[in-house]
Amino acid sequence: NAGVTQTPKFQVLKTGQSMTLQCAQDMNHNSMYWYRQDPGMGLRLIYYSASEGTTDKGEVPNGYNVSRLNKREFSLRLESAAPSQTSVYFCASSGTSGRALNEQFFGPGTRLTVL
Amino acid sequence: AQKITQTQPGMFVQEKEAVTLDCTYDTSDQSYGLFWYKQPSSGEMIFLIYQGSYDEQNATEGRYSLNFQKARKSANLVISASQLGDSAMYFCAGWSGGGADGLTFGKGTHLIIQP
């Protein structure tokens, strides 16, 4: 049981380049999330998908787009990377009702540096 | 949405002592959930414990317990008999309302266990 997987684990970009971070979960969860973590901070929500076919903005969505490809996969795209997007990115998934709401599992993270 | 506050940026504790990490939350919703995560220096987010607003008893998971006081809006993490391996960042996080729109995180507490 892999849980939540993310690729890549590390990435260095130049300002203006684009890239897509991939995330997949095998827990049959309906909801998936993208967070970023800056030094000395807790995680902040970028985008989320409460169910297949829906996506919504979180606290810090500017400069990002997302795609919920299917129930398992949720990708995050940087169209034109900026140094302010240097961060560690975490994908997470959870159930959406009852006791399943206590399941919030995170991927290992992607460390992104934008030069 | 939740507001989560952790007021202890760092703590030093002697090995084998009990530790209490503070967390206060602020929401007007009746339905909410609170989490504690551990983030070691390797960077992954490790789920420790969960407390739902309607749970009548305080949550416990091995050496971890959550001291849940609704009237004070506090959800403190208690680690009994601390170990050197407990040294890490600890984050309090919560959801409110529907619960599918992600977690709000505190800024974390850096716990260092001294031999």
Short mmCIF file of C-alpha atoms in Angstrom, two decimals:
data_model
loop_
_atom_site.label_atom_id
_atom_site.label_comp_id
_atom_site.label_asym_id
_atom_site.label_seq_id
_atom_site.Cartn_x
_atom_site.Cartn_y
_atom_site.Cartn_z
CA ASN A 1 0.00 0.00 0.00
CA ALA A 2 1.86 3.10 -1.27
CA GLY A 3 -0.48 5.75 0.24
CA VAL A 4 0.22 9.15 -1.36
CA THR A 5 3.05 9.36 -3.89
CA GLN A 6 4.57 12.49 -5.43
CA THR A 7 6.98 13.08 -8.27
CA PRO A 8 9.54 14.51 -8.55
CA LYS A 9 11.17 14.70 -5.12
CA PHE A 10 13.47 17.54 -6.07
CA GLN A 11 13.40 20.08 -8.89
CA VAL A 12 15.36 23.18 -9.85
CA LEU A 13 13.81 25.60 -12.33
CA LYS A 14 14.82 28.87 -13.88
CA THR A 15 12.48 31.84 -13.64
CA GLY A 16 9.83 31.58 -16.33
CA GLN A 17 10.06 27.82 -16.84
CA SER A 18 7.00 25.63 -16.38
CA MET A 19 6.56 22.29 -14.72
CA THR A 20 3.93 19.90 -13.39
CA LEU A 21 4.04 18.17 -10.02
CA GLN A 22 2.32 14.81 -10.00
CA CYS A 23 0.40 13.23 -7.12
CA ALA A 24 -1.42 9.91 -6.83
CA GLN A 25 -3.18 8.12 -3.98
CA ASP A 26 -4.33 4.53 -3.68
CA MET A 27 -6.64 4.88 -0.65
CA ASN A 28 -9.81 5.50 -2.66
CA HIS A 29 -10.11 8.97 -1.12
CA ASN A 30 -12.47 11.48 -2.69
CA SER A 31 -10.59 14.63 -1.66
CA MET A 32 -7.09 15.68 -2.64
CA TYR A 33 -5.03 18.75 -1.77
CA TRP A 34 -1.91 20.69 -2.64
CA TYR A 35 -0.07 22.60 0.09
CA ARG A 36 3.13 24.58 0.16
CA GLN A 37 5.47 24.95 3.12
CA ASP A 38 7.85 27.90 3.36
CA PRO A 39 10.70 28.07 5.90
CA GLY A 40 9.48 28.58 9.44
CA MET A 41 5.84 28.24 8.41
CA GLY A 42 3.08 25.72 8.59
CA LEU A 43 1.53 24.37 5.43
CA ARG A 44 -0.76 26.60 3.38
CA LEU A 45 -3.42 25.31 1.04
CA ILE A 46 -2.95 26.10 -2.65
CA TYR A 47 -5.82 24.18 -4.30
CA TYR A 48 -8.06 21.32 -3.43
CA SER A 49 -10.39 18.89 -5.13
CA ALA A 50 -13.30 17.69 -3.02
CA SER A 51 -14.28 15.08 -5.57
CA GLU A 52 -13.38 13.89 -9.04
CA GLY A 53 -14.20 16.62 -11.53
CA THR A 54 -14.10 19.56 -9.11
CA THR A 55 -11.31 21.89 -8.05
CA ASP A 56 -11.29 24.97 -5.82
CA LYS A 57 -8.83 27.65 -4.75
CA GLY A 58 -7.26 27.56 -1.33
CA GLU A 59 -5.40 30.26 0.56
CA VAL A 60 -2.53 30.85 -1.90
CA PRO A 61 -3.63 29.89 -5.47
CA ASN A 62 -1.94 32.63 -7.51
CA GLY A 63 0.57 31.32 -10.04
CA TYR A 64 -0.74 27.74 -9.98
CA ASN A 65 -3.20 25.57 -11.85
CA VAL A 66 -4.45 22.10 -11.00
CA SER A 67 -6.02 19.15 -12.76
CA ARG A 68 -7.94 16.29 -11.14
CA LEU A 69 -7.17 13.71 -13.78
CA ASN A 70 -9.22 10.93 -12.15
CA LYS A 71 -10.03 9.81 -8.61
CA ARG A 72 -6.42 8.78 -7.98
CA GLU A 73 -4.44 11.63 -9.52
CA PHE A 74 -4.19 15.36 -8.84
CA SER A 75 -1.51 17.46 -10.54
CA LEU A 76 -0.20 20.96 -9.81
CA ARG A 77 1.18 23.10 -12.63
CA LEU A 78 3.42 26.15 -12.48
CA GLU A 79 3.05 27.91 -15.84
CA SER A 80 5.79 30.50 -15.34
CA ALA A 81 7.85 29.81 -12.25
CA ALA A 82 8.96 32.67 -10.01
CA PRO A 83 11.53 32.71 -7.16
CA SER A 84 8.64 33.30 -4.72
CA GLN A 85 7.43 29.79 -5.58
CA THR A 86 10.55 28.23 -4.08
CA SER A 87 9.05 25.98 -1.46
CA VAL A 88 8.29 22.42 -0.42
CA TYR A 89 5.08 21.15 -1.95
CA PHE A 90 2.94 18.50 -0.29
CA CYS A 91 0.06 16.59 -1.76
CA ALA A 92 -2.52 15.07 0.59
CA SER A 93 -5.72 13.07 0.39
CA SER A 94 -8.64 12.42 2.69
CA GLY A 95 -12.09 10.96 2.96
CA THR A 96 -14.97 13.42 2.94
CA SER A 97 -17.49 12.28 5.49
CA GLY A 98 -17.84 10.75 8.91
CA ARG A 99 -14.80 9.05 10.36
CA ALA A 100 -13.05 9.26 6.99
CA LEU A 101 -12.46 12.94 7.72
CA ASN A 102 -9.87 11.91 10.26
CA GLU A 103 -7.76 10.46 7.49
CA GLN A 104 -5.51 13.19 6.13
CA PHE A 105 -2.43 11.56 4.70
CA PHE A 106 0.46 13.38 3.08
CA GLY A 107 2.90 12.53 0.35
CA PRO A 108 6.66 12.82 0.93
CA GLY A 109 6.89 16.32 -0.58
CA THR A 110 8.61 17.95 -3.54
CA ARG A 111 11.40 20.41 -2.83
CA LEU A 112 11.29 23.06 -5.58
CA THR A 113 13.89 25.77 -6.11
CA VAL A 114 13.32 28.56 -8.64
CA LEU A 115 16.45 30.50 -9.59
CA ALA B 1 -12.44 28.12 8.21
CA GLN B 2 -10.29 27.49 11.23
CA LYS B 3 -7.65 29.68 12.78
CA ILE B 4 -4.90 27.69 14.51
CA THR B 5 -2.41 29.23 16.92
CA GLN B 6 0.73 27.63 18.32
CA THR B 7 2.51 29.97 20.70
CA GLN B 8 5.66 27.96 21.45
CA PRO B 9 8.21 28.39 18.66
CA GLY B 10 10.66 26.07 20.41
CA MET B 11 10.95 23.81 23.45
CA PHE B 12 13.77 21.97 25.14
CA VAL B 13 12.82 18.95 27.24
CA GLN B 14 14.82 16.33 29.11
CA GLU B 15 14.50 12.77 27.88
CA LYS B 16 11.81 10.71 29.66
CA GLU B 17 9.90 13.81 30.78
CA ALA B 18 6.34 14.44 29.63
CA VAL B 19 5.81 17.25 27.11
CA THR B 20 2.78 19.42 26.44
CA LEU B 21 2.59 21.31 23.15
CA ASP B 22 -0.01 24.06 23.05
CA CYS B 23 -2.59 24.65 20.35
CA THR B 24 -5.62 26.92 20.34
CA TYR B 25 -8.21 27.05 17.62
CA ASP B 26 -10.93 29.44 16.59
CA THR B 27 -14.01 28.49 14.65
CA SER B 28 -17.71 29.25 14.89
CA ASP B 29 -18.67 25.89 13.37
CA GLN B 30 -20.03 23.14 15.59
CA SER B 31 -18.43 20.44 13.46
CA TYR B 32 -14.66 20.48 13.25
CA GLY B 33 -11.61 18.27 13.59
CA LEU B 34 -8.15 18.79 14.96
CA PHE B 35 -4.92 17.02 14.07
CA TRP B 36 -1.35 16.86 15.24
CA TYR B 37 1.45 16.08 12.82
CA LYS B 38 5.14 15.43 13.40
CA GLN B 39 7.69 16.61 10.86
CA PRO B 40 11.20 15.25 11.45
CA SER B 41 14.24 16.77 9.81
CA SER B 42 13.74 14.42 6.85
CA GLY B 43 10.66 16.48 5.98
CA GLU B 44 7.72 14.09 5.80
CA MET B 45 4.44 14.85 7.60
CA ILE B 46 3.57 12.06 10.02
CA PHE B 47 0.03 11.85 11.38
CA LEU B 48 -0.03 11.50 15.16
CA ILE B 49 -3.55 11.97 16.48
CA TYR B 50 -7.02 13.27 15.61
CA GLN B 51 -9.86 14.72 17.69
CA GLY B 52 -13.33 15.37 16.34
CA SER B 53 -15.51 18.05 17.90
CA TYR B 54 -18.19 15.53 18.77
CA ASP B 55 -15.83 12.97 20.27
CA GLU B 56 -16.69 12.64 23.92
CA GLN B 57 -13.34 11.35 25.05
CA ASN B 58 -9.87 12.75 24.53
CA ALA B 59 -8.01 10.97 21.76
CA THR B 60 -5.05 8.76 22.60
CA GLU B 61 -2.54 7.00 20.33
CA GLY B 62 0.20 5.18 22.23
CA ARG B 63 2.40 7.80 23.93
CA TYR B 64 0.38 10.64 22.41
CA SER B 65 -2.77 12.07 23.89
CA LEU B 66 -4.78 15.14 23.02
CA ASN B 67 -6.00 17.32 25.88
CA PHE B 68 -9.19 18.67 24.32
CA GLN B 69 -10.88 21.55 26.16
CA LYS B 70 -13.79 22.90 24.14
CA ALA B 71 -14.58 25.83 26.43
CA ARG B 72 -11.02 27.09 26.13
CA LYS B 73 -10.78 26.12 22.45
CA SER B 74 -7.56 24.31 23.11
CA ALA B 75 -6.22 21.02 21.77
CA ASN B 76 -2.87 20.44 23.40
CA LEU B 77 -0.69 17.47 22.49
CA VAL B 78 0.80 15.52 25.38
CA ILE B 79 3.75 13.21 24.78
CA SER B 80 4.43 10.93 27.71
CA ALA B 81 7.96 9.69 28.49
CA SER B 82 9.70 11.64 25.72
CA GLN B 83 12.41 9.99 23.64
CA LEU B 84 15.32 11.38 21.63
CA GLY B 85 13.46 10.39 18.46
CA ASP B 86 10.65 12.77 19.38
CA SER B 87 12.85 15.72 18.40
CA ALA B 88 11.05 17.32 15.45
CA MET B 89 8.65 20.06 14.36
CA TYR B 90 5.09 19.54 15.54
CA PHE B 91 2.11 21.06 13.78
CA CYS B 92 -1.43 21.49 14.95
CA ALA B 93 -4.00 21.62 12.16
CA GLY B 94 -7.76 21.69 11.81
CA TRP B 95 -10.77 21.66 9.53
CA SER B 96 -14.22 23.09 10.15
CA GLY B 97 -17.58 23.19 8.44
CA GLY B 98 -17.76 20.58 5.69
CA GLY B 99 -14.22 19.39 6.19
CA ALA B 100 -13.43 18.68 2.55
CA ASP B 101 -11.77 22.04 1.91
CA GLY B 102 -8.44 21.28 3.50
CA LEU B 103 -6.63 21.93 6.75
CA THR B 104 -5.43 25.12 8.35
CA PHE B 105 -2.05 24.76 10.04
CA GLY B 106 -0.36 26.50 12.92
CA LYS B 107 3.21 27.71 12.58
CA GLY B 108 4.59 24.77 14.50
CA THR B 109 6.68 24.06 17.59
CA HIS B 110 10.26 22.87 17.32
CA LEU B 111 10.74 20.27 20.05
CA ILE B 112 14.24 19.22 21.05
CA ILE B 113 14.68 16.32 23.46
CA GLN B 114 17.92 16.46 25.42
CA PRO B 115 19.64 13.35 26.86
#
